[in-house]
Amino acid sequence: MAIRGSVETSLAELAVRVRRRTEGHSGRFLLGIAGPPGAGKSTLARGVRDELNLAAGAGIAEVVPMDGFHLTVEQLREAGILDRKGEPDTFDAAGYTRLLRTVRDAAVGETVAWPAYDREIHDPVPGGVIVDRQRIIITEGNYLLLDEDGWSGVFPLLDEAWYLDVPRPVIEQRLLRRHIRGGRTPDAARNKIARSDMRNAALVEGTRMRADVVLRKAGRGYRID
Ligand SMILES: Nc1ncnc2c1ncn2[C@@H]1O[C@H](COP(=O)(O)OP(=O)(O)OP(=O)(O)O)[C@@H](O)[C@H]1O
Ligand SMILES: [Mg+2]
């Protein structure tokens, strides 16, 4: 196991860390992964889940994304805030908190349907994730550690919180690529990043100190700071 701050930690090692933390834990274990837009949260969450399931030889872990609680494009358009999509009040934070609590408290084996987010249609998809027998639930998103705007109920539900830290220039590059791939012109993409994404990133960066673990990408793995 990697020593804090020293060497690169692989996904498999991170999964071992999670497994150890769940030992002796009764009921479901909730791991939260927070971080700014484009940090790689979804990628990390899926990677840890897959390593946990591979090592166990069974489906013991699942990812439930905060992104599933985006308000729909129609709702945002009606409210006149479609251009602010991605900001804290463009999500159903209360619904997210409620379903997270439901998942935590539900008996293992009981089915709970969780909404996924479809990047093609830019809207949530009801029941995109099914939680039933998994004992380790990984939830990931920007605002998990936020202590304002209706988000403060999330943090107390988490058994462990990670923060994925990525330098601003890396995030900007990734978001630029994503926005252009999504159909924006380079100018429109840069405008969206400057006006909206980086403001959200600054808000999220202010929550980093609440995390139990801060991770940074290092080589093929991550470094724990
Ligand atoms: N460890 C990594 N090394 C290199 N690229 C990565 C890494 N993790 C993620 N990426 C890339 O960065 C981009 C963003 O990753 P991802 O979608 O996981 O981020 P996110 O934090 O979930 O973003 P969002 O906040 O928008 O949901 C993707 O193109 C992904 O391939
Ligand atoms: Mg994501």
PDB file of C-alpha atoms and ligand atoms in Angstrom:
ATOM      1  CA  MET A   1       0.000   0.000   0.000  1.00  0.00           C
ATOM      2  CA  ALA A   2       1.331   3.410  -0.917  1.00  0.00           C
ATOM      3  CA  ILE A   3       2.453   5.728   1.837  1.00  0.00           C
ATOM      4  CA  ARG A   4       0.680   9.060   1.991  1.00  0.00           C
ATOM      5  CA  GLY A   5       2.323  11.651  -0.229  1.00  0.00           C
ATOM      6  CA  SER A   6       5.080   9.387  -1.415  1.00  0.00           C
ATOM      7  CA  VAL A   7       4.479   7.189  -4.433  1.00  0.00           C
ATOM      8  CA  GLU A   8       1.967   6.509  -7.093  1.00  0.00           C
ATOM      9  CA  THR A   9      -1.091   4.568  -5.951  1.00  0.00           C
ATOM     10  CA  SER A  10      -2.834   2.340  -8.469  1.00  0.00           C
ATOM     11  CA  LEU A  11      -6.581   1.920  -8.841  1.00  0.00           C
ATOM     12  CA  ALA A  12      -6.195  -1.586  -7.406  1.00  0.00           C
ATOM     13  CA  GLU A  13      -4.490  -0.153  -4.308  1.00  0.00           C
ATOM     14  CA  LEU A  14      -7.203   2.459  -3.922  1.00  0.00           C
ATOM     15  CA  ALA A  15      -9.774  -0.332  -4.101  1.00  0.00           C
ATOM     16  CA  VAL A  16      -7.920  -2.253  -1.375  1.00  0.00           C
ATOM     17  CA  ARG A  17      -8.014   0.877   0.751  1.00  0.00           C
ATOM     18  CA  VAL A  18     -11.782   1.130   0.313  1.00  0.00           C
ATOM     19  CA  ARG A  19     -12.262  -2.568   1.067  1.00  0.00           C
ATOM     20  CA  ARG A  20     -10.256  -2.203   4.300  1.00  0.00           C
ATOM     21  CA  ARG A  21     -12.311   0.802   5.350  1.00  0.00           C
ATOM     22  CA  THR A  22     -15.517  -1.204   4.878  1.00  0.00           C
ATOM     23  CA  GLU A  23     -14.358  -4.042   7.128  1.00  0.00           C
ATOM     24  CA  GLY A  24     -16.420  -4.081  10.293  1.00  0.00           C
ATOM     25  CA  HIS A  25     -18.767  -1.501   8.822  1.00  0.00           C
ATOM     26  CA  SER A  26     -22.372  -2.538   9.204  1.00  0.00           C
ATOM     27  CA  GLY A  27     -24.740  -1.777   6.348  1.00  0.00           C
ATOM     28  CA  ARG A  28     -23.800   0.019   3.152  1.00  0.00           C
ATOM     29  CA  PHE A  29     -20.577   1.982   2.854  1.00  0.00           C
ATOM     30  CA  LEU A  30     -20.847   5.281   1.007  1.00  0.00           C
ATOM     31  CA  LEU A  31     -17.738   6.693  -0.645  1.00  0.00           C
ATOM     32  CA  GLY A  32     -18.031  10.177  -2.133  1.00  0.00           C
ATOM     33  CA  ILE A  33     -15.686  11.479  -4.827  1.00  0.00           C
ATOM     34  CA  ALA A  34     -15.809  15.241  -5.324  1.00  0.00           C
ATOM     35  CA  GLY A  35     -13.774  17.564  -7.507  1.00  0.00           C
ATOM     36  CA  PRO A  36     -14.072  20.314 -10.115  1.00  0.00           C
ATOM     37  CA  PRO A  37     -15.663  19.843 -13.548  1.00  0.00           C
ATOM     38  CA  GLY A  38     -13.620  17.575 -15.802  1.00  0.00           C
ATOM     39  CA  ALA A  39     -11.318  16.416 -12.986  1.00  0.00           C
ATOM     40  CA  GLY A  40     -11.845  12.757 -13.836  1.00  0.00           C
ATOM     41  CA  LYS A  41     -14.285  11.889 -11.043  1.00  0.00           C
ATOM     42  CA  SER A  42     -16.501   9.621 -13.159  1.00  0.00           C
ATOM     43  CA  THR A  43     -13.451   7.838 -14.563  1.00  0.00           C
ATOM     44  CA  LEU A  44     -11.957   7.322 -11.090  1.00  0.00           C
ATOM     45  CA  ALA A  45     -15.286   6.149  -9.626  1.00  0.00           C
ATOM     46  CA  ARG A  46     -15.783   3.573 -12.391  1.00  0.00           C
ATOM     47  CA  GLY A  47     -12.176   2.442 -12.064  1.00  0.00           C
ATOM     48  CA  VAL A  48     -12.419   1.878  -8.304  1.00  0.00           C
ATOM     49  CA  ARG A  49     -15.778   0.116  -8.720  1.00  0.00           C
ATOM     50  CA  ASP A  50     -14.391  -2.220 -11.374  1.00  0.00           C
ATOM     51  CA  GLU A  51     -11.317  -3.038  -9.268  1.00  0.00           C
ATOM     52  CA  LEU A  52     -13.492  -3.757  -6.222  1.00  0.00           C
ATOM     53  CA  ASN A  53     -15.751  -6.062  -8.247  1.00  0.00           C
ATOM     54  CA  LEU A  54     -12.832  -7.767  -9.960  1.00  0.00           C
ATOM     55  CA  ALA A  55     -11.023  -8.462  -6.679  1.00  0.00           C
ATOM     56  CA  ALA A  56     -14.215  -9.737  -5.034  1.00  0.00           C
ATOM     57  CA  GLY A  57     -15.286 -11.791  -8.063  1.00  0.00           C
ATOM     58  CA  ALA A  58     -18.766 -10.372  -7.542  1.00  0.00           C
ATOM     59  CA  GLY A  59     -20.712  -7.158  -7.880  1.00  0.00           C
ATOM     60  CA  ILE A  60     -20.005  -5.605  -4.480  1.00  0.00           C
ATOM     61  CA  ALA A  61     -19.735  -1.986  -5.665  1.00  0.00           C
ATOM     62  CA  GLU A  62     -21.738   0.404  -7.836  1.00  0.00           C
ATOM     63  CA  VAL A  63     -21.491   4.055  -8.863  1.00  0.00           C
ATOM     64  CA  VAL A  64     -24.441   6.419  -8.377  1.00  0.00           C
ATOM     65  CA  PRO A  65     -23.672   9.752 -10.070  1.00  0.00           C
ATOM     66  CA  MET A  66     -24.710  13.175  -8.777  1.00  0.00           C
ATOM     67  CA  ASP A  67     -25.101  14.031 -12.473  1.00  0.00           C
ATOM     68  CA  GLY A  68     -28.296  11.978 -12.576  1.00  0.00           C
ATOM     69  CA  PHE A  69     -29.887  14.845 -10.659  1.00  0.00           C
ATOM     70  CA  HIS A  70     -29.330  17.513 -13.302  1.00  0.00           C
ATOM     71  CA  LEU A  71     -32.596  19.389 -13.804  1.00  0.00           C
ATOM     72  CA  THR A  72     -33.845  18.588 -17.299  1.00  0.00           C
ATOM     73  CA  VAL A  73     -33.128  20.880 -20.231  1.00  0.00           C
ATOM     74  CA  GLU A  74     -36.859  21.570 -20.377  1.00  0.00           C
ATOM     75  CA  GLN A  75     -36.993  22.562 -16.696  1.00  0.00           C
ATOM     76  CA  LEU A  76     -33.939  24.807 -17.065  1.00  0.00           C
ATOM     77  CA  ARG A  77     -35.306  26.420 -20.216  1.00  0.00           C
ATOM     78  CA  GLU A  78     -38.637  27.098 -18.522  1.00  0.00           C
ATOM     79  CA  ALA A  79     -36.841  28.682 -15.568  1.00  0.00           C
ATOM     80  CA  GLY A  80     -34.722  30.742 -17.968  1.00  0.00           C
ATOM     81  CA  ILE A  81     -31.451  29.354 -16.582  1.00  0.00           C
ATOM     82  CA  LEU A  82     -30.363  26.915 -19.282  1.00  0.00           C
ATOM     83  CA  ASP A  83     -27.193  28.959 -19.827  1.00  0.00           C
ATOM     84  CA  ARG A  84     -26.221  28.306 -16.192  1.00  0.00           C
ATOM     85  CA  LYS A  85     -26.502  24.510 -16.476  1.00  0.00           C
ATOM     86  CA  GLY A  86     -23.907  22.930 -14.197  1.00  0.00           C
ATOM     87  CA  GLU A  87     -24.169  25.470 -11.382  1.00  0.00           C
ATOM     88  CA  PRO A  88     -25.295  24.257  -7.936  1.00  0.00           C
ATOM     89  CA  ASP A  89     -28.914  25.387  -8.306  1.00  0.00           C
ATOM     90  CA  THR A  90     -29.354  23.646 -11.669  1.00  0.00           C
ATOM     91  CA  PHE A  91     -29.468  20.268  -9.899  1.00  0.00           C
ATOM     92  CA  ASP A  92     -32.147  18.695  -7.747  1.00  0.00           C
ATOM     93  CA  ALA A  93     -29.939  18.690  -4.638  1.00  0.00           C
ATOM     94  CA  ALA A  94     -32.810  17.691  -2.341  1.00  0.00           C
ATOM     95  CA  GLY A  95     -33.727  14.739  -4.565  1.00  0.00           C
ATOM     96  CA  TYR A  96     -30.084  13.638  -4.693  1.00  0.00           C
ATOM     97  CA  THR A  97     -29.710  13.833  -0.916  1.00  0.00           C
ATOM     98  CA  ARG A  98     -32.966  11.938  -0.406  1.00  0.00           C
ATOM     99  CA  LEU A  99     -32.126   9.086  -2.760  1.00  0.00           C
ATOM    100  CA  LEU A 100     -28.601   8.822  -1.351  1.00  0.00           C
ATOM    101  CA  ARG A 101     -30.129   8.380   2.096  1.00  0.00           C
ATOM    102  CA  THR A 102     -32.553   5.806   0.698  1.00  0.00           C
ATOM    103  CA  VAL A 103     -29.688   3.826  -0.831  1.00  0.00           C
ATOM    104  CA  ARG A 104     -27.738   3.991   2.424  1.00  0.00           C
ATOM    105  CA  ASP A 105     -30.668   2.834   4.522  1.00  0.00           C
ATOM    106  CA  ALA A 106     -32.166   0.236   2.149  1.00  0.00           C
ATOM    107  CA  ALA A 107     -31.584  -3.422   2.932  1.00  0.00           C
ATOM    108  CA  VAL A 108     -28.918  -5.077   0.773  1.00  0.00           C
ATOM    109  CA  GLY A 109     -30.863  -6.941  -1.924  1.00  0.00           C
ATOM    110  CA  GLU A 110     -33.660  -4.395  -2.081  1.00  0.00           C
ATOM    111  CA  THR A 111     -33.762  -2.684  -5.468  1.00  0.00           C
ATOM    112  CA  VAL A 112     -33.277   1.073  -5.692  1.00  0.00           C
ATOM    113  CA  ALA A 113     -33.376   2.754  -9.119  1.00  0.00           C
ATOM    114  CA  TRP A 114     -30.970   5.671  -9.620  1.00  0.00           C
ATOM    115  CA  PRO A 115     -31.001   8.154 -12.530  1.00  0.00           C
ATOM    116  CA  ALA A 116     -27.996   8.228 -14.848  1.00  0.00           C
ATOM    117  CA  TYR A 117     -26.963  11.205 -16.981  1.00  0.00           C
ATOM    118  CA  ASP A 118     -26.783  10.856 -20.741  1.00  0.00           C
ATOM    119  CA  ARG A 119     -24.157  13.125 -22.299  1.00  0.00           C
ATOM    120  CA  GLU A 120     -25.655  12.538 -25.765  1.00  0.00           C
ATOM    121  CA  ILE A 121     -29.143  13.815 -24.971  1.00  0.00           C
ATOM    122  CA  HIS A 122     -27.898  16.106 -22.146  1.00  0.00           C
ATOM    123  CA  ASP A 123     -30.603  14.883 -19.777  1.00  0.00           C
ATOM    124  CA  PRO A 124     -30.992  12.431 -16.887  1.00  0.00           C
ATOM    125  CA  VAL A 125     -32.254   8.935 -17.638  1.00  0.00           C
ATOM    126  CA  PRO A 126     -34.509   7.505 -14.907  1.00  0.00           C
ATOM    127  CA  GLY A 127     -33.422   4.122 -13.583  1.00  0.00           C
ATOM    128  CA  GLY A 128     -30.122   4.199 -15.470  1.00  0.00           C
ATOM    129  CA  VAL A 129     -28.390   2.542 -12.503  1.00  0.00           C
ATOM    130  CA  ILE A 130     -29.863  -0.232 -10.389  1.00  0.00           C
ATOM    131  CA  VAL A 131     -28.597  -0.732  -6.853  1.00  0.00           C
ATOM    132  CA  ASP A 132     -29.491  -4.029  -5.237  1.00  0.00           C
ATOM    133  CA  ARG A 133     -26.867  -6.340  -3.753  1.00  0.00           C
ATOM    134  CA  GLN A 134     -23.874  -3.975  -3.746  1.00  0.00           C
ATOM    135  CA  ARG A 135     -22.548  -3.044  -0.295  1.00  0.00           C
ATOM    136  CA  ILE A 136     -20.173  -0.313  -1.452  1.00  0.00           C
ATOM    137  CA  ILE A 137     -21.758   2.662  -3.129  1.00  0.00           C
ATOM    138  CA  ILE A 138     -19.583   5.280  -4.799  1.00  0.00           C
ATOM    139  CA  THR A 139     -21.225   8.606  -5.494  1.00  0.00           C
ATOM    140  CA  GLU A 140     -19.378  11.241  -7.487  1.00  0.00           C
ATOM    141  CA  GLY A 141     -19.916  14.809  -8.570  1.00  0.00           C
ATOM    142  CA  ASN A 142     -18.947  18.433  -8.161  1.00  0.00           C
ATOM    143  CA  TYR A 143     -20.934  19.531  -5.159  1.00  0.00           C
ATOM    144  CA  LEU A 144     -20.808  16.631  -2.681  1.00  0.00           C
ATOM    145  CA  LEU A 145     -18.816  18.617  -0.132  1.00  0.00           C
ATOM    146  CA  LEU A 146     -20.614  21.926  -0.563  1.00  0.00           C
ATOM    147  CA  ASP A 147     -22.052  23.301   2.673  1.00  0.00           C
ATOM    148  CA  GLU A 148     -24.595  25.661   1.094  1.00  0.00           C
ATOM    149  CA  ASP A 149     -27.443  26.036  -1.400  1.00  0.00           C
ATOM    150  CA  GLY A 150     -29.258  22.874  -0.289  1.00  0.00           C
ATOM    151  CA  TRP A 151     -26.189  20.603  -0.595  1.00  0.00           C
ATOM    152  CA  SER A 152     -25.186  20.441   3.064  1.00  0.00           C
ATOM    153  CA  GLY A 153     -27.095  17.197   3.717  1.00  0.00           C
ATOM    154  CA  VAL A 154     -24.827  15.156   1.439  1.00  0.00           C
ATOM    155  CA  PHE A 155     -21.520  15.251   3.341  1.00  0.00           C
ATOM    156  CA  PRO A 156     -22.919  13.761   6.597  1.00  0.00           C
ATOM    157  CA  LEU A 157     -24.163  10.735   4.611  1.00  0.00           C
ATOM    158  CA  LEU A 158     -20.679   9.848   3.358  1.00  0.00           C
ATOM    159  CA  ASP A 159     -18.535   7.325   5.209  1.00  0.00           C
ATOM    160  CA  GLU A 160     -15.466   8.601   3.404  1.00  0.00           C
ATOM    161  CA  ALA A 161     -14.903  11.574   1.115  1.00  0.00           C
ATOM    162  CA  TRP A 162     -12.221  11.881  -1.560  1.00  0.00           C
ATOM    163  CA  TYR A 163     -11.327  15.005  -3.492  1.00  0.00           C
ATOM    164  CA  LEU A 164      -9.785  14.676  -6.912  1.00  0.00           C
ATOM    165  CA  ASP A 165      -7.496  17.637  -7.468  1.00  0.00           C
ATOM    166  CA  VAL A 166      -6.383  18.599 -10.961  1.00  0.00           C
ATOM    167  CA  PRO A 167      -4.496  21.733 -12.059  1.00  0.00           C
ATOM    168  CA  ARG A 168      -6.696  24.383 -13.694  1.00  0.00           C
ATOM    169  CA  PRO A 169      -4.903  24.292 -17.082  1.00  0.00           C
ATOM    170  CA  VAL A 170      -5.527  20.529 -17.372  1.00  0.00           C
ATOM    171  CA  ILE A 171      -9.210  20.979 -16.592  1.00  0.00           C
ATOM    172  CA  GLU A 172      -9.516  23.821 -19.091  1.00  0.00           C
ATOM    173  CA  GLN A 173      -7.943  21.696 -21.845  1.00  0.00           C
ATOM    174  CA  ARG A 174     -10.260  18.756 -21.132  1.00  0.00           C
ATOM    175  CA  LEU A 175     -13.370  20.934 -21.003  1.00  0.00           C
ATOM    176  CA  LEU A 176     -12.386  22.719 -24.203  1.00  0.00           C
ATOM    177  CA  ARG A 177     -12.096  19.374 -25.995  1.00  0.00           C
ATOM    178  CA  ARG A 178     -15.405  18.173 -24.557  1.00  0.00           C
ATOM    179  CA  HIS A 179     -17.338  21.339 -25.437  1.00  0.00           C
ATOM    180  CA  ILE A 180     -16.020  21.344 -28.997  1.00  0.00           C
ATOM    181  CA  ARG A 181     -16.840  17.652 -29.365  1.00  0.00           C
ATOM    182  CA  GLY A 182     -20.311  18.517 -28.046  1.00  0.00           C
ATOM    183  CA  GLY A 183     -20.834  20.948 -30.932  1.00  0.00           C
ATOM    184  CA  ARG A 184     -19.615  24.329 -29.620  1.00  0.00           C
ATOM    185  CA  THR A 185     -17.306  26.540 -31.634  1.00  0.00           C
ATOM    186  CA  PRO A 186     -13.874  27.073 -30.007  1.00  0.00           C
ATOM    187  CA  ASP A 187     -14.896  30.623 -29.054  1.00  0.00           C
ATOM    188  CA  ALA A 188     -18.204  29.489 -27.530  1.00  0.00           C
ATOM    189  CA  ALA A 189     -16.353  26.723 -25.675  1.00  0.00           C
ATOM    190  CA  ARG A 190     -13.791  29.164 -24.237  1.00  0.00           C
ATOM    191  CA  ASN A 191     -16.590  31.497 -23.241  1.00  0.00           C
ATOM    192  CA  LYS A 192     -18.473  28.717 -21.425  1.00  0.00           C
ATOM    193  CA  ILE A 193     -15.285  27.709 -19.594  1.00  0.00           C
ATOM    194  CA  ALA A 194     -14.440  31.252 -18.497  1.00  0.00           C
ATOM    195  CA  ARG A 195     -17.980  32.285 -17.616  1.00  0.00           C
ATOM    196  CA  SER A 196     -19.340  29.153 -16.016  1.00  0.00           C
ATOM    197  CA  ASP A 197     -17.014  26.144 -15.623  1.00  0.00           C
ATOM    198  CA  MET A 198     -14.191  27.982 -13.870  1.00  0.00           C
ATOM    199  CA  ARG A 199     -16.597  29.689 -11.501  1.00  0.00           C
ATOM    200  CA  ASN A 200     -17.984  26.284 -10.565  1.00  0.00           C
ATOM    201  CA  ALA A 201     -14.429  24.969 -10.232  1.00  0.00           C
ATOM    202  CA  ALA A 202     -13.562  27.758  -7.774  1.00  0.00           C
ATOM    203  CA  LEU A 203     -16.629  26.948  -5.692  1.00  0.00           C
ATOM    204  CA  VAL A 204     -15.719  23.254  -5.616  1.00  0.00           C
ATOM    205  CA  GLU A 205     -12.057  23.999  -4.784  1.00  0.00           C
ATOM    206  CA  GLY A 206     -13.299  25.750  -1.652  1.00  0.00           C
ATOM    207  CA  THR A 207     -14.663  22.405  -0.379  1.00  0.00           C
ATOM    208  CA  ARG A 208     -11.400  20.446  -0.724  1.00  0.00           C
ATOM    209  CA  MET A 209     -10.481  20.723   2.971  1.00  0.00           C
ATOM    210  CA  ARG A 210     -13.558  18.714   3.956  1.00  0.00           C
ATOM    211  CA  ALA A 211     -12.270  15.601   2.204  1.00  0.00           C
ATOM    212  CA  ASP A 212     -10.612  12.730   4.089  1.00  0.00           C
ATOM    213  CA  VAL A 213      -8.310  12.083   1.157  1.00  0.00           C
ATOM    214  CA  VAL A 214      -7.016  14.388  -1.599  1.00  0.00           C
ATOM    215  CA  LEU A 215      -5.917  12.585  -4.763  1.00  0.00           C
ATOM    216  CA  ARG A 216      -3.862  13.890  -7.643  1.00  0.00           C
ATOM    217  CA  LYS A 217      -3.185  12.100 -10.878  1.00  0.00           C
ATOM    218  CA  ALA A 218       0.369  10.775 -11.006  1.00  0.00           C
ATOM    219  CA  GLY A 219       1.685   8.709 -13.914  1.00  0.00           C
ATOM    220  CA  ARG A 220      -0.747   5.880 -14.549  1.00  0.00           C
ATOM    221  CA  GLY A 221      -2.212   6.153 -11.058  1.00  0.00           C
ATOM    222  CA  TYR A 222      -2.913   8.715  -8.358  1.00  0.00           C
ATOM    223  CA  ARG A 223      -0.942  10.289  -5.525  1.00  0.00           C
ATOM    224  CA  ILE A 224      -2.509  10.670  -2.103  1.00  0.00           C
ATOM    225  CA  ASP A 225      -1.674  14.054  -0.525  1.00  0.00           C
TER     226      ASP A 225
HETATM  227  N1  LIG B   1      -6.548   9.743 -14.905  1.00  0.00           N
HETATM  228  C1  LIG B   1      -6.799  10.321 -16.081  1.00  0.00           C
HETATM  229  N2  LIG B   1      -5.809  10.521 -16.975  1.00  0.00           N
HETATM  230  C2  LIG B   1      -6.050  11.135 -18.153  1.00  0.00           C
HETATM  231  N3  LIG B   1      -7.248  11.570 -18.552  1.00  0.00           N
HETATM  232  C3  LIG B   1      -8.256  11.395 -17.716  1.00  0.00           C
HETATM  233  C4  LIG B   1      -8.098  10.775 -16.433  1.00  0.00           C
HETATM  234  N4  LIG B   1      -9.293  10.738 -15.822  1.00  0.00           N
HETATM  235  C5  LIG B   1     -10.153  11.315 -16.678  1.00  0.00           C
HETATM  236  N5  LIG B   1      -9.545  11.698 -17.807  1.00  0.00           N
HETATM  237  C6  LIG B   1     -10.184  12.358 -18.982  1.00  0.00           C
HETATM  238  O1  LIG B   1     -10.675  13.626 -18.538  1.00  0.00           O
HETATM  239  C7  LIG B   1     -11.951  13.857 -19.077  1.00  0.00           C
HETATM  240  C8  LIG B   1     -12.931  14.082 -17.952  1.00  0.00           C
HETATM  241  O2  LIG B   1     -13.065  12.869 -17.223  1.00  0.00           O
HETATM  242  P1  LIG B   1     -14.388  12.540 -16.415  1.00  0.00           P
HETATM  243  O3  LIG B   1     -15.576  12.595 -17.307  1.00  0.00           O
HETATM  244  O4  LIG B   1     -14.138  11.304 -15.649  1.00  0.00           O
HETATM  245  O5  LIG B   1     -14.389  13.812 -15.438  1.00  0.00           O
HETATM  246  P2  LIG B   1     -15.502  14.309 -14.424  1.00  0.00           P
HETATM  247  O6  LIG B   1     -14.772  14.878 -13.258  1.00  0.00           O
HETATM  248  O7  LIG B   1     -16.459  13.218 -14.172  1.00  0.00           O
HETATM  249  O8  LIG B   1     -16.195  15.475 -15.258  1.00  0.00           O
HETATM  250  P3  LIG B   1     -17.622  16.170 -14.988  1.00  0.00           P
HETATM  251  O9  LIG B   1     -17.458  17.050 -13.792  1.00  0.00           O
HETATM  252  O10 LIG B   1     -17.857  17.004 -16.186  1.00  0.00           O
HETATM  253  O11 LIG B   1     -18.612  15.090 -14.815  1.00  0.00           O
HETATM  254  C9  LIG B   1     -12.295  12.654 -19.952  1.00  0.00           C
HETATM  255  O12 LIG B   1     -11.983  12.975 -21.270  1.00  0.00           O
HETATM  256  C10 LIG B   1     -11.383  11.572 -19.440  1.00  0.00           C
HETATM  257  O13 LIG B   1     -11.046  10.647 -20.438  1.00  0.00           O
HETATM  258 MG    MG B   2     -18.490  13.099 -14.485  1.00  0.00          MG
END
